[in-house]
XYZ file of C-alpha atoms in Angstrom:
743
model
C 158.707 112.457 148.575
C 159.678 114.657 145.625
C 157.749 114.345 142.373
C 159.823 113.749 139.237
C 157.875 115.961 136.810
C 160.610 115.598 134.189
C 160.017 111.866 133.924
C 156.271 111.732 134.521
C 155.047 114.466 132.148
C 155.765 115.660 128.630
C 156.922 119.298 128.193
C 153.438 120.791 127.650
C 151.903 118.822 130.519
C 154.785 119.835 132.759
C 154.366 123.513 131.865
C 150.703 123.350 132.825
C 151.246 121.350 136.030
C 153.948 123.702 137.329
C 152.032 126.899 136.572
C 151.385 128.817 139.794
C 150.352 132.437 139.298
C 147.654 134.020 137.160
C 144.964 132.625 134.874
C 145.889 129.784 132.517
C 143.901 127.955 129.857
C 145.002 124.413 129.046
C 143.754 123.306 125.626
C 143.817 119.533 125.998
C 143.493 117.778 122.649
C 141.760 114.415 122.505
C 143.750 111.689 124.229
C 146.431 114.118 125.376
C 146.507 113.208 129.091
C 144.218 115.939 130.437
C 143.359 114.155 133.681
C 147.006 113.303 134.324
C 147.912 116.985 133.951
C 145.246 118.088 136.445
C 146.332 115.395 138.929
C 149.967 116.481 138.846
C 149.001 120.134 139.099
C 147.021 119.365 142.278
C 149.975 117.439 143.676
C 152.391 120.239 142.787
C 150.289 122.875 144.550
C 150.272 120.882 147.784
C 153.953 120.014 147.406
C 154.737 123.746 147.247
C 152.929 124.285 150.580
C 149.525 125.340 149.276
C 147.000 124.065 151.804
C 144.457 121.636 150.254
C 141.772 123.776 151.902
C 142.752 126.607 149.547
C 142.071 124.549 146.399
C 138.704 124.373 144.637
C 138.306 121.783 141.872
C 135.106 122.115 139.821
C 134.097 119.240 137.541
C 130.951 117.956 135.835
C 130.663 114.753 137.850
C 131.398 114.084 141.494
C 133.175 110.893 140.514
C 135.656 112.767 138.299
C 136.576 115.140 141.133
C 137.009 112.314 143.637
C 139.177 110.338 141.220
C 141.463 113.301 140.539
C 141.902 114.116 144.229
C 142.557 110.461 145.036
C 145.151 110.104 142.285
C 146.826 113.341 143.334
C 147.086 111.901 146.867
C 148.806 108.781 145.501
C 151.284 110.901 143.540
C 151.962 113.059 146.570
C 152.127 110.194 149.039
C 149.444 111.621 151.326
C 145.729 112.453 150.942
C 144.569 115.935 149.968
C 142.421 116.251 153.076
C 140.370 119.444 153.076
C 140.446 120.097 149.334
C 137.052 121.051 147.869
C 136.185 119.054 144.799
C 132.832 118.485 143.143
C 130.317 119.753 140.636
C 129.235 123.356 140.144
C 125.862 122.442 141.611
C 127.207 120.760 144.743
C 129.548 123.689 145.407
C 126.687 126.180 144.924
C 124.471 124.246 147.331
C 127.137 124.192 150.052
C 127.644 127.970 149.794
C 123.931 128.786 149.677
C 123.152 126.505 152.613
C 125.756 128.279 154.762
C 124.449 131.670 153.658
C 120.724 130.946 153.354
C 119.676 134.027 155.343
C 121.821 136.368 153.228
C 120.464 134.719 150.083
C 116.919 135.633 151.140
C 115.869 132.234 152.495
C 115.261 133.239 156.110
C 113.424 130.009 156.926
C 116.092 127.878 155.270
C 116.030 126.287 151.858
C 115.076 122.893 150.500
C 116.578 121.397 147.363
C 114.189 119.643 144.981
C 115.225 116.737 142.802
C 113.850 116.202 139.302
C 110.783 114.245 140.445
C 109.941 116.987 142.972
C 110.105 119.575 140.183
C 107.798 117.545 137.976
C 105.340 117.035 140.844
C 105.208 120.771 141.541
C 104.675 121.530 137.857
C 101.857 118.981 137.811
C 100.156 120.647 140.771
C 100.475 124.099 139.225
C 99.198 122.825 135.870
C 96.085 121.472 137.585
C 95.666 124.638 139.668
C 95.836 126.812 136.547
C 93.462 124.433 134.749
C 95.865 123.989 131.851
C 95.507 121.196 129.312
C 92.368 119.731 130.803
C 90.954 117.151 128.398
C 93.787 117.690 125.902
C 95.519 114.331 125.342
C 98.237 116.035 123.280
C 99.215 118.403 126.080
C 102.937 118.146 126.977
C 103.708 115.802 129.850
C 105.223 117.071 133.087
C 108.667 115.758 132.162
C 108.569 117.649 128.877
C 107.426 120.838 130.574
C 110.302 120.511 133.035
C 112.757 119.954 130.170
C 111.594 123.064 128.324
C 111.776 125.257 131.424
C 115.223 124.008 132.447
C 116.561 124.437 128.900
C 115.191 127.968 128.841
C 117.102 128.769 132.021
C 120.340 126.971 131.180
C 120.528 128.433 127.684
C 119.159 131.776 128.912
C 116.667 131.850 126.055
C 112.936 132.532 126.114
C 110.436 129.694 126.168
C 109.474 130.664 122.645
C 113.099 130.516 121.540
C 113.479 126.979 122.903
C 110.267 125.774 121.259
C 111.129 127.378 117.943
C 114.531 125.666 117.841
C 113.863 122.307 119.435
C 110.137 121.545 119.729
C 108.273 123.495 117.070
C 105.343 121.073 117.270
C 104.681 122.405 120.795
C 104.560 126.090 119.774
C 100.735 126.209 120.167
C 101.300 125.664 123.902
C 103.840 128.500 124.279
C 101.546 130.880 126.245
C 100.616 128.095 128.663
C 104.225 127.058 129.236
C 105.303 130.667 129.792
C 102.546 131.135 132.356
C 103.462 127.852 134.031
C 107.144 128.848 134.212
C 106.224 132.118 135.941
C 104.010 130.355 138.488
C 106.683 127.717 139.036
C 109.288 130.372 139.897
C 106.828 132.159 142.198
C 105.839 128.960 144.022
C 109.456 127.931 144.615
C 110.353 131.281 146.156
C 107.243 131.300 148.353
C 107.981 127.811 149.696
C 111.759 128.170 150.101
C 112.442 125.631 147.361
C 115.234 125.413 144.812
C 115.768 123.156 141.838
C 119.185 122.403 140.354
C 119.045 125.371 137.980
C 118.264 127.759 140.834
C 121.467 126.738 142.605
C 123.673 128.352 139.977
C 121.612 131.496 139.446
C 121.005 132.029 143.162
C 124.727 131.656 143.889
C 125.474 134.210 141.187
C 122.941 136.623 142.684
C 124.421 136.125 146.150
C 127.981 136.811 144.983
C 126.911 139.929 143.092
C 124.704 141.378 145.847
C 126.959 140.435 148.772
C 130.541 141.337 147.823
C 131.801 140.417 151.312
C 130.751 136.811 150.744
C 132.326 136.825 147.296
C 135.604 138.222 148.656
C 135.568 135.689 151.475
C 135.351 132.852 148.951
C 138.220 134.348 146.961
C 140.397 134.376 150.087
C 139.351 130.830 150.941
C 140.044 129.505 147.429
C 143.007 131.341 145.878
C 143.507 128.385 143.506
C 140.524 127.389 141.351
C 140.629 124.623 138.733
C 137.831 123.847 136.268
C 137.685 120.646 134.234
C 135.868 120.317 130.865
C 135.599 124.075 130.546
C 134.206 123.739 127.008
C 131.038 122.253 128.537
C 130.231 125.219 130.796
C 127.099 127.252 130.179
C 126.817 131.012 130.496
C 126.096 131.189 134.234
C 128.871 128.705 135.089
C 131.423 130.824 133.237
C 130.208 133.935 135.082
C 130.522 132.106 138.402
C 134.154 131.242 137.638
C 134.903 134.916 136.977
C 133.129 135.953 140.188
C 135.099 133.409 142.242
C 138.505 134.305 140.838
C 138.439 137.850 139.548
C 139.964 138.865 136.249
C 143.532 138.091 137.317
C 142.986 135.224 139.756
C 144.768 131.890 139.896
C 142.292 130.001 137.763
C 143.219 127.040 135.579
C 140.592 126.067 133.018
C 141.183 122.768 131.243
C 139.263 121.656 128.186
C 139.146 121.359 124.411
C 137.126 123.723 122.256
C 137.106 121.011 119.574
C 135.141 118.711 121.894
C 132.349 121.152 122.762
C 129.337 119.089 121.620
C 126.683 119.736 124.259
C 125.007 122.916 123.059
C 121.657 121.125 123.431
C 122.334 121.082 127.189
C 123.335 124.735 127.262
C 127.113 124.465 126.793
C 128.602 127.559 125.139
C 131.820 127.047 123.190
C 132.484 130.807 123.348
C 133.317 130.421 127.062
C 136.550 128.615 126.269
C 137.268 130.506 123.044
C 136.957 133.861 124.830
C 138.875 132.849 127.964
C 141.892 135.051 127.064
C 139.544 138.047 126.748
C 137.773 137.327 130.054
C 140.954 137.006 132.129
C 143.856 139.460 132.152
C 147.192 138.194 130.830
C 145.832 134.679 130.500
C 148.356 132.088 129.429
C 147.362 129.438 126.872
C 149.077 126.037 126.958
C 148.320 123.406 124.308
C 148.492 119.677 124.979
C 148.956 118.217 121.505
C 150.749 114.922 122.087
C 148.186 112.154 121.781
C 148.498 108.864 123.676
C 145.522 107.087 122.136
C 145.533 106.999 118.345
C 147.997 106.183 115.591
C 149.433 109.046 113.539
C 147.423 108.192 110.382
C 144.202 108.588 112.379
C 145.430 111.878 113.835
C 146.358 113.151 110.375
C 142.727 112.736 109.366
C 141.339 114.357 112.517
C 143.721 117.293 112.112
C 142.234 117.947 108.652
C 138.693 117.854 110.071
C 139.676 120.317 112.778
C 141.436 122.626 110.339
C 138.080 123.365 108.698
C 136.614 124.921 111.864
C 136.042 128.670 111.616
C 136.647 129.495 115.284
C 139.188 127.430 117.201
C 142.474 127.274 119.038
C 144.978 125.997 116.491
C 146.511 122.675 117.439
C 148.149 119.796 115.619
C 147.798 116.448 117.327
C 150.783 114.125 117.079
C 151.878 110.842 118.609
C 154.834 108.544 118.941
C 152.658 105.746 117.436
C 153.887 106.392 113.908
C 152.712 103.099 112.365
C 149.253 101.834 111.618
C 146.959 101.686 108.614
C 145.423 104.760 107.075
C 141.713 105.270 107.812
C 139.325 103.810 105.233
C 136.478 105.631 103.489
C 133.872 103.242 102.059
C 131.212 104.431 99.643
C 128.428 101.872 99.604
C 125.715 101.610 96.994
C 122.964 102.459 99.474
C 122.129 102.870 103.134
C 120.791 99.307 103.087
C 123.976 97.731 101.720
C 125.834 99.892 104.240
C 124.662 97.567 107.018
C 126.001 94.521 105.160
C 129.372 96.161 104.553
C 129.653 97.224 108.195
C 129.048 93.647 109.323
C 131.851 92.593 106.980
C 134.134 95.248 108.449
C 133.341 94.097 111.972
C 134.148 90.490 111.082
C 137.426 91.654 109.534
C 138.364 93.769 112.582
C 137.378 90.929 114.915
C 140.301 88.909 113.529
C 142.580 91.490 115.176
C 140.584 92.839 118.138
C 138.012 91.507 120.630
C 134.423 92.404 119.699
C 134.074 94.778 122.655
C 137.018 96.763 121.250
C 135.035 97.510 118.075
C 132.483 100.344 118.004
C 130.032 101.614 115.395
C 129.141 105.275 115.923
C 126.245 107.282 114.501
C 124.658 110.719 114.821
C 121.201 109.632 116.039
C 120.017 106.482 117.790
C 117.551 105.369 115.113
C 120.285 105.260 112.440
C 121.525 101.925 113.745
C 118.231 100.056 113.148
C 119.258 98.391 109.834
C 122.618 97.453 111.343
C 120.961 95.920 114.398
C 118.958 93.644 112.100
C 122.078 92.736 110.110
C 124.085 91.958 113.245
C 121.291 89.791 114.601
C 121.078 87.918 111.316
C 124.862 87.375 111.375
C 124.776 86.153 114.975
C 127.049 88.942 116.234
C 126.214 90.166 119.771
C 126.025 93.910 120.341
C 125.334 96.476 123.034
C 123.755 99.823 122.280
C 124.335 103.123 124.054
C 122.406 106.295 123.322
C 118.860 105.747 122.095
C 117.088 102.426 122.523
C 117.308 99.239 120.507
C 114.732 99.310 117.746
C 112.842 96.299 119.112
C 112.607 97.948 122.537
C 111.229 101.309 121.358
C 107.538 101.680 122.226
C 106.531 103.296 118.930
C 108.288 100.560 116.944
C 106.479 97.893 118.973
C 103.232 99.737 118.298
C 103.698 99.682 114.547
C 104.925 96.087 114.432
C 101.831 94.975 116.363
C 99.733 95.707 113.245
C 102.009 93.524 111.125
C 102.060 90.786 113.749
C 98.287 90.565 113.487
C 98.505 90.483 109.701
C 100.802 87.476 110.008
C 99.073 85.834 112.984
C 95.476 86.842 113.848
C 95.704 84.809 117.092
C 98.456 87.040 118.583
C 96.741 88.132 121.822
C 99.515 90.529 122.921
C 99.417 92.330 119.579
C 95.609 92.608 119.793
C 95.845 94.137 123.256
C 98.411 96.652 122.035
C 96.548 97.954 118.966
C 93.166 97.931 120.695
C 94.664 100.023 123.465
C 95.181 102.864 120.966
C 91.424 103.318 120.574
C 89.757 106.164 122.419
C 88.154 104.982 125.644
C 89.715 101.504 125.530
C 91.838 100.594 128.562
C 93.885 97.502 129.337
C 90.966 95.429 130.667
C 88.605 96.402 127.866
C 91.262 95.672 125.251
C 91.653 92.177 126.680
C 87.876 91.597 126.545
C 87.634 92.754 122.938
C 90.605 90.594 121.959
C 89.074 87.555 123.637
C 85.774 88.167 121.813
C 87.586 88.378 118.471
C 89.726 85.307 119.045
C 86.839 83.310 120.512
C 84.487 84.079 117.635
C 82.017 85.742 120.025
C 80.018 87.726 117.442
C 77.449 88.890 119.983
C 80.085 90.131 122.432
C 82.017 91.807 119.623
C 78.835 93.510 118.434
C 78.472 95.184 121.849
C 82.026 96.494 121.671
C 81.520 97.760 118.124
C 78.486 99.783 119.211
C 80.357 101.185 122.181
C 83.605 102.103 120.393
C 83.089 103.721 116.950
C 86.827 103.540 116.148
C 86.831 99.743 116.379
C 85.307 98.868 112.948
C 87.893 100.902 110.968
C 90.685 99.159 112.900
C 89.277 95.702 112.168
C 88.826 96.567 108.503
C 92.382 97.881 108.335
C 93.759 94.662 109.815
C 91.814 92.636 107.289
C 93.354 94.709 104.501
C 96.831 94.169 105.927
C 96.352 90.390 105.897
C 95.938 90.554 102.126
C 99.425 92.070 101.922
C 101.203 89.196 103.656
C 103.576 88.862 100.695
C 103.954 92.601 100.135
C 105.593 93.686 103.407
C 106.687 97.094 102.120
C 103.126 97.977 101.084
C 101.820 96.575 104.369
C 104.239 98.637 106.433
C 103.443 101.768 104.434
C 99.733 101.255 104.998
C 100.199 100.467 108.691
C 102.330 103.609 109.163
C 99.635 105.786 107.605
C 96.920 104.223 109.762
C 99.081 104.483 112.909
C 100.096 108.112 112.274
C 97.236 109.732 114.264
C 97.907 107.390 117.195
C 101.623 108.242 117.093
C 100.978 111.956 117.601
C 98.366 111.215 120.285
C 100.398 108.650 122.220
C 103.675 110.567 122.056
C 102.723 114.245 121.690
C 106.003 115.469 123.190
C 108.413 113.948 120.656
C 106.498 112.290 117.842
C 108.560 113.967 115.042
C 111.671 112.268 116.418
C 109.901 108.921 116.696
C 108.600 109.286 113.147
C 112.209 109.430 111.938
C 112.853 106.108 113.645
C 109.887 104.495 111.908
C 111.259 105.624 108.541
C 114.222 103.322 109.158
C 111.863 100.343 109.310
C 110.602 101.304 105.866
C 114.193 101.148 104.674
C 114.678 97.674 106.172
C 111.458 96.092 104.919
C 112.119 96.604 101.188
C 114.422 93.561 101.119
C 111.813 91.097 102.416
C 109.346 88.968 100.489
C 106.876 88.365 103.318
C 105.718 89.925 106.563
C 106.651 86.752 108.446
C 110.273 86.876 107.261
C 110.490 90.558 108.155
C 109.124 90.034 111.669
C 111.326 86.999 112.205
C 114.523 88.958 111.596
C 113.334 91.821 113.787
C 112.405 89.543 116.661
C 115.128 86.876 116.474
C 117.172 88.890 118.921
C 118.935 87.236 121.812
C 117.323 87.514 125.190
C 118.372 90.590 127.108
C 119.745 88.493 129.947
C 122.024 86.702 127.503
C 123.168 90.052 126.164
C 123.993 91.262 129.656
C 126.116 88.171 130.173
C 127.891 88.579 126.839
C 130.790 90.839 127.697
C 132.426 90.398 124.288
C 129.933 92.312 122.143
C 130.191 94.991 119.466
C 129.416 98.476 120.766
C 126.795 100.566 118.966
C 126.707 104.140 120.216
C 125.688 107.673 119.414
C 128.678 109.995 119.217
C 127.460 111.981 122.218
C 127.396 108.825 124.352
C 130.875 107.870 123.098
C 132.636 111.006 124.340
C 135.403 110.108 126.762
C 135.570 106.497 125.543
C 137.925 104.722 123.143
C 138.094 101.508 121.100
C 140.672 99.697 118.981
C 138.475 99.888 115.896
C 135.827 102.530 115.144
C 133.329 102.623 112.264
C 131.260 105.774 111.643
C 128.144 105.334 109.495
C 125.667 107.466 107.530
C 128.171 110.163 106.614
C 125.847 112.035 104.265
C 124.004 115.330 104.515
C 120.809 115.274 106.596
C 122.261 112.449 108.714
C 125.768 113.569 109.662
C 125.598 116.544 109.705
C 121.980 116.442 110.801
C 119.263 118.125 108.786
C 118.703 120.824 111.407
C 122.393 121.756 111.482
C 122.402 122.659 107.786
C 120.318 125.742 108.549
C 122.681 127.502 111.004
C 126.431 128.034 110.783
C 126.971 127.669 114.532
C 125.201 124.301 114.442
C 127.388 123.183 111.525
C 130.450 124.094 113.574
C 129.245 121.856 116.385
C 128.579 119.036 113.910
C 132.206 119.349 112.798
C 133.342 119.052 116.405
C 131.082 116.027 116.771
C 132.811 114.435 113.797
C 136.184 115.188 115.381
C 135.100 113.563 118.639
C 133.869 110.483 116.759
C 137.131 109.996 114.851
C 139.348 110.526 117.894
C 137.680 107.597 119.686
C 139.711 105.240 117.433
C 143.009 103.848 118.661
C 144.178 101.576 115.797
C 141.604 101.497 112.999
C 139.047 103.959 111.642
C 136.493 103.462 108.866
C 134.063 106.075 107.512
C 130.971 104.824 105.648
C 129.241 106.961 103.001
C 126.042 105.481 101.504
C 125.658 106.509 97.865
C 121.864 106.572 98.078
C 119.208 106.606 100.769
C 115.723 105.133 100.711
C 112.807 107.555 100.562
C 109.635 105.774 101.669
C 107.311 108.476 100.398
C 108.723 108.361 96.884
C 109.235 104.583 97.075
C 112.761 104.787 95.713
C 116.383 105.310 96.604
C 117.631 108.837 96.023
C 121.226 110.029 95.572
C 122.831 111.130 98.830
C 125.157 114.096 99.206
C 128.402 113.100 100.867
C 129.045 114.751 104.242
C 131.187 117.889 103.828
C 133.459 116.562 106.576
C 134.320 113.602 104.351
C 134.277 115.456 101.032
C 137.039 117.803 102.197
C 139.414 114.993 103.215
C 142.379 114.687 100.829
C 143.335 111.279 99.437
C 146.597 111.425 101.395
C 144.854 110.849 104.739
C 142.594 107.929 103.812
C 142.191 104.942 101.526
C 138.998 105.149 99.508
C 136.892 102.158 98.510
C 133.648 101.813 96.593
C 131.134 99.006 96.707
C 130.664 97.170 93.432
C 127.306 96.079 92.073
C 128.177 92.512 93.014
C 128.576 93.466 96.675
C 132.379 93.512 96.799
C 134.746 96.401 97.462
C 137.460 97.880 95.296
C 139.864 100.752 95.724
C 138.480 103.917 94.241
C 141.627 104.579 92.206
C 141.786 101.013 90.886
C 141.431 100.750 87.117
C 138.421 98.745 85.986
C 138.599 96.544 82.894
C 136.247 97.438 80.038
C 132.749 96.094 80.528
C 133.050 95.848 84.314
C 130.028 96.876 86.362
C 131.826 99.598 88.316
C 133.137 102.929 87.131
C 136.700 104.198 87.226
C 135.920 107.303 89.214
C 134.148 105.354 91.949
C 131.057 107.514 91.792
C 127.721 105.833 91.431
C 125.417 106.491 88.483
C 122.439 108.692 89.297
C 119.579 106.919 91.028
C 116.320 107.255 89.158
C 113.046 106.849 91.028
C 110.734 104.308 89.404
C 107.366 105.150 87.986
C 104.585 105.137 90.574
C 103.689 101.505 91.328
C 100.575 100.026 89.834
C 97.425 100.444 91.826
C 97.376 97.839 94.602
C 94.645 95.254 94.952
C 93.081 97.233 97.764
C 91.495 100.643 97.942
C 92.799 102.690 100.914
C 89.389 104.268 101.305
C 87.362 101.105 100.896
C 88.924 99.177 103.797
C 87.876 95.676 102.613
C 86.466 93.286 105.165
C 87.276 89.586 105.029
C 84.819 86.753 105.604
C 86.291 86.317 109.070
C 85.084 89.796 109.913
C 81.581 89.284 108.496
C 79.801 89.503 111.880
C 81.090 92.997 112.332
C 81.000 94.192 108.706
C 77.565 95.709 109.042
C 78.869 97.963 111.807
C 81.993 99.104 109.996
C 82.384 102.842 109.915
C 81.861 104.478 106.572
C 85.119 104.858 104.676
C 86.626 108.315 104.414
C 85.391 110.148 101.336
C 87.437 109.551 98.228
C 89.459 112.578 97.246
C 88.855 113.510 93.633
C 90.962 115.811 91.554
C 88.520 118.700 91.468
C 89.221 122.276 90.464
C 90.653 123.201 93.838
C 93.133 120.338 93.730
C 94.147 121.049 90.164
C 95.431 124.360 91.438
C 97.479 122.526 94.080
C 95.972 124.063 97.183
C 96.647 123.481 100.870
C 96.033 120.322 102.845
C 96.494 119.084 106.404
C 98.056 115.855 107.711
C 97.766 114.451 111.246
C 101.553 114.233 111.677
C 103.113 116.786 109.337
C 100.538 119.524 109.820
C 99.599 121.960 107.057
C 101.294 121.697 103.682
C 100.936 122.671 100.033
C 100.055 120.121 97.352
C 102.539 120.506 94.512
C 101.689 117.469 92.389
C 99.312 114.550 92.009
C 100.772 111.051 91.682
C 98.208 108.759 90.052
C 96.270 106.892 91.076
C 95.875 107.871 94.729
C 98.721 110.025 96.084
C 99.856 113.629 96.372
C 103.326 115.097 96.640
C 103.094 117.686 99.416
C 105.586 120.218 100.733
C 105.328 120.369 104.541
C 107.251 123.224 106.255
C 109.876 121.715 108.510
C 109.519 118.245 106.974
C 110.116 118.837 103.269
C 108.519 116.934 100.396
C 106.376 113.929 101.261
C 104.256 111.593 99.141
C 100.977 110.919 100.958
C 97.994 108.687 100.170
C 95.071 111.022 99.409
C 92.827 109.516 102.047
C 95.195 110.572 104.804
C 95.164 114.282 104.082
C 92.377 116.782 104.569
C 91.946 119.371 101.826
C 91.727 122.962 103.017
């Protein structure tokens, strides 16, 4: 049957689908029918007597390739039998397996999966006697991640650590040595991991031109999907397979290149016209997903990009409400306002058609509590739910014991953090404590010197039952050394998640109330059964998806864009693309939330937040602006306020002033008071850490060291018992004196 391209495709799609000779780059804007264009191009090639065996379709998932080939068969009326479609890695493996001898694998080759790679690294680590006795040494999975990132990004191990895991820089020489031995062992044993597939195929095509030319004759038509997500070696492979003037069609969107952390290089798609002679560029700009008001906003975001292919998304869906920008009083009230927005949207859309998007997984913690309190079901994608994260459970275990000393599970958890205490021993100690076995507890105290300080700390926490913020702050300081020991690979990231708990707790009057709201979450089985639930997702996890209503939160500097991105222009460009991807997930409604202040646990106050530059540059014409009033309501930003009202005409919030340091609490951090219940063990309690006095060295604001933040410089003393310290990489922190070591 003949395909009616005139009826099935718009003009730009049709131009791309009917293209036959020479390289072509299809810039497919969000929601512009990219997959449909590829499907009809495949069908057109076969319809014009190109054998399916002469077509190579490279994608990033096997499922995507299979779906496109299947749909093309339906359009054509017959299957595309013989067409090669799959991922870069699967194609590389098939070529290398057929040419193993020429590739230097005379005895054949074996492909390792991720677990095989980790096992080999573990064996080599033991053989080289690396990390023996060092509990903070990176785990095998982390070592594998660092090595694979180094290869995919084609950066040195040191470069990867400096950018992404600076806390592991002390282990750089070891990791470099391990990477060298890993490469040597693989070659000696005829093994390849997934990264080797791409680099070994490249080497084969460069060193054996007859094989390269044979592949070019076999596949005169090459198509690559999601070209903006290719890394350096994948782009070189495309050029090797097609030549500078080959029939290659690359489809993608430079504005949706958001996977640099995986090795994707946006320059691959931006420089396509320079890499291929007489390359044609076709833009798909008609959007089939969003309303025009939403596209007007996304077009403004995209216009601010420094390097891009110009495009202006448009749609036939002319109607619809303008996006809303809501400035809330704080990041805490943000959660309340978002719940209100969800309830409002739910009157027009099913809950599963409403999504809340955020830059990092931990940013949804306050919202998760608010949704639970409101009885609204939700599903989370990207990151884990706060009450499922191991480090959050660790910290909450201290507070659970402050609220309920008979909590056996919490006892087992916190006791397990002690050096030399395993699961069985933790259970025995817990039973001795709960059973009042003073003699048995005395034996454990003598055996484990870290036990008395823990018991004293828990006693101190019980006195703060009605001061949950102070209790959490104290528990976080006590838990800090365990955090870095238990999770040496990523503790800075986990620390950021714990800071969100400090933001949540300030609104509670007791530890019990705080724990109740955190734990009154529906059973996971019930959640799995609840199909109609709000979606919470990181922006990265949301790519390729769409919802009727989308809410984007935490649109302030240090959160979106992220703190790290503010230091490098190329990272800021990717953050802009991330914002574009987030906004283009919305079909009917879009709301952007800007908290006016954010809670700083170390300063014990809310500090003014700087609005995200991606929001600040939006003109009033593309969005309706609202501000939260001091009574919790919302008003339009341009609405006149009667004299004496609590809000201001310009909609900006008055500056937030940090309060004076709180009065000295009824406990001394160094003294670690012991209650009567702990009397049998009081005599064995470890001596408290020495009190830090403001001696001459401190008056000059010297250096200090913290278990989590490392070395820093004291810049001020905050009476009665804290310092303000500047930690490189972390910024200013306020730390209790007893938890820093003076240098």
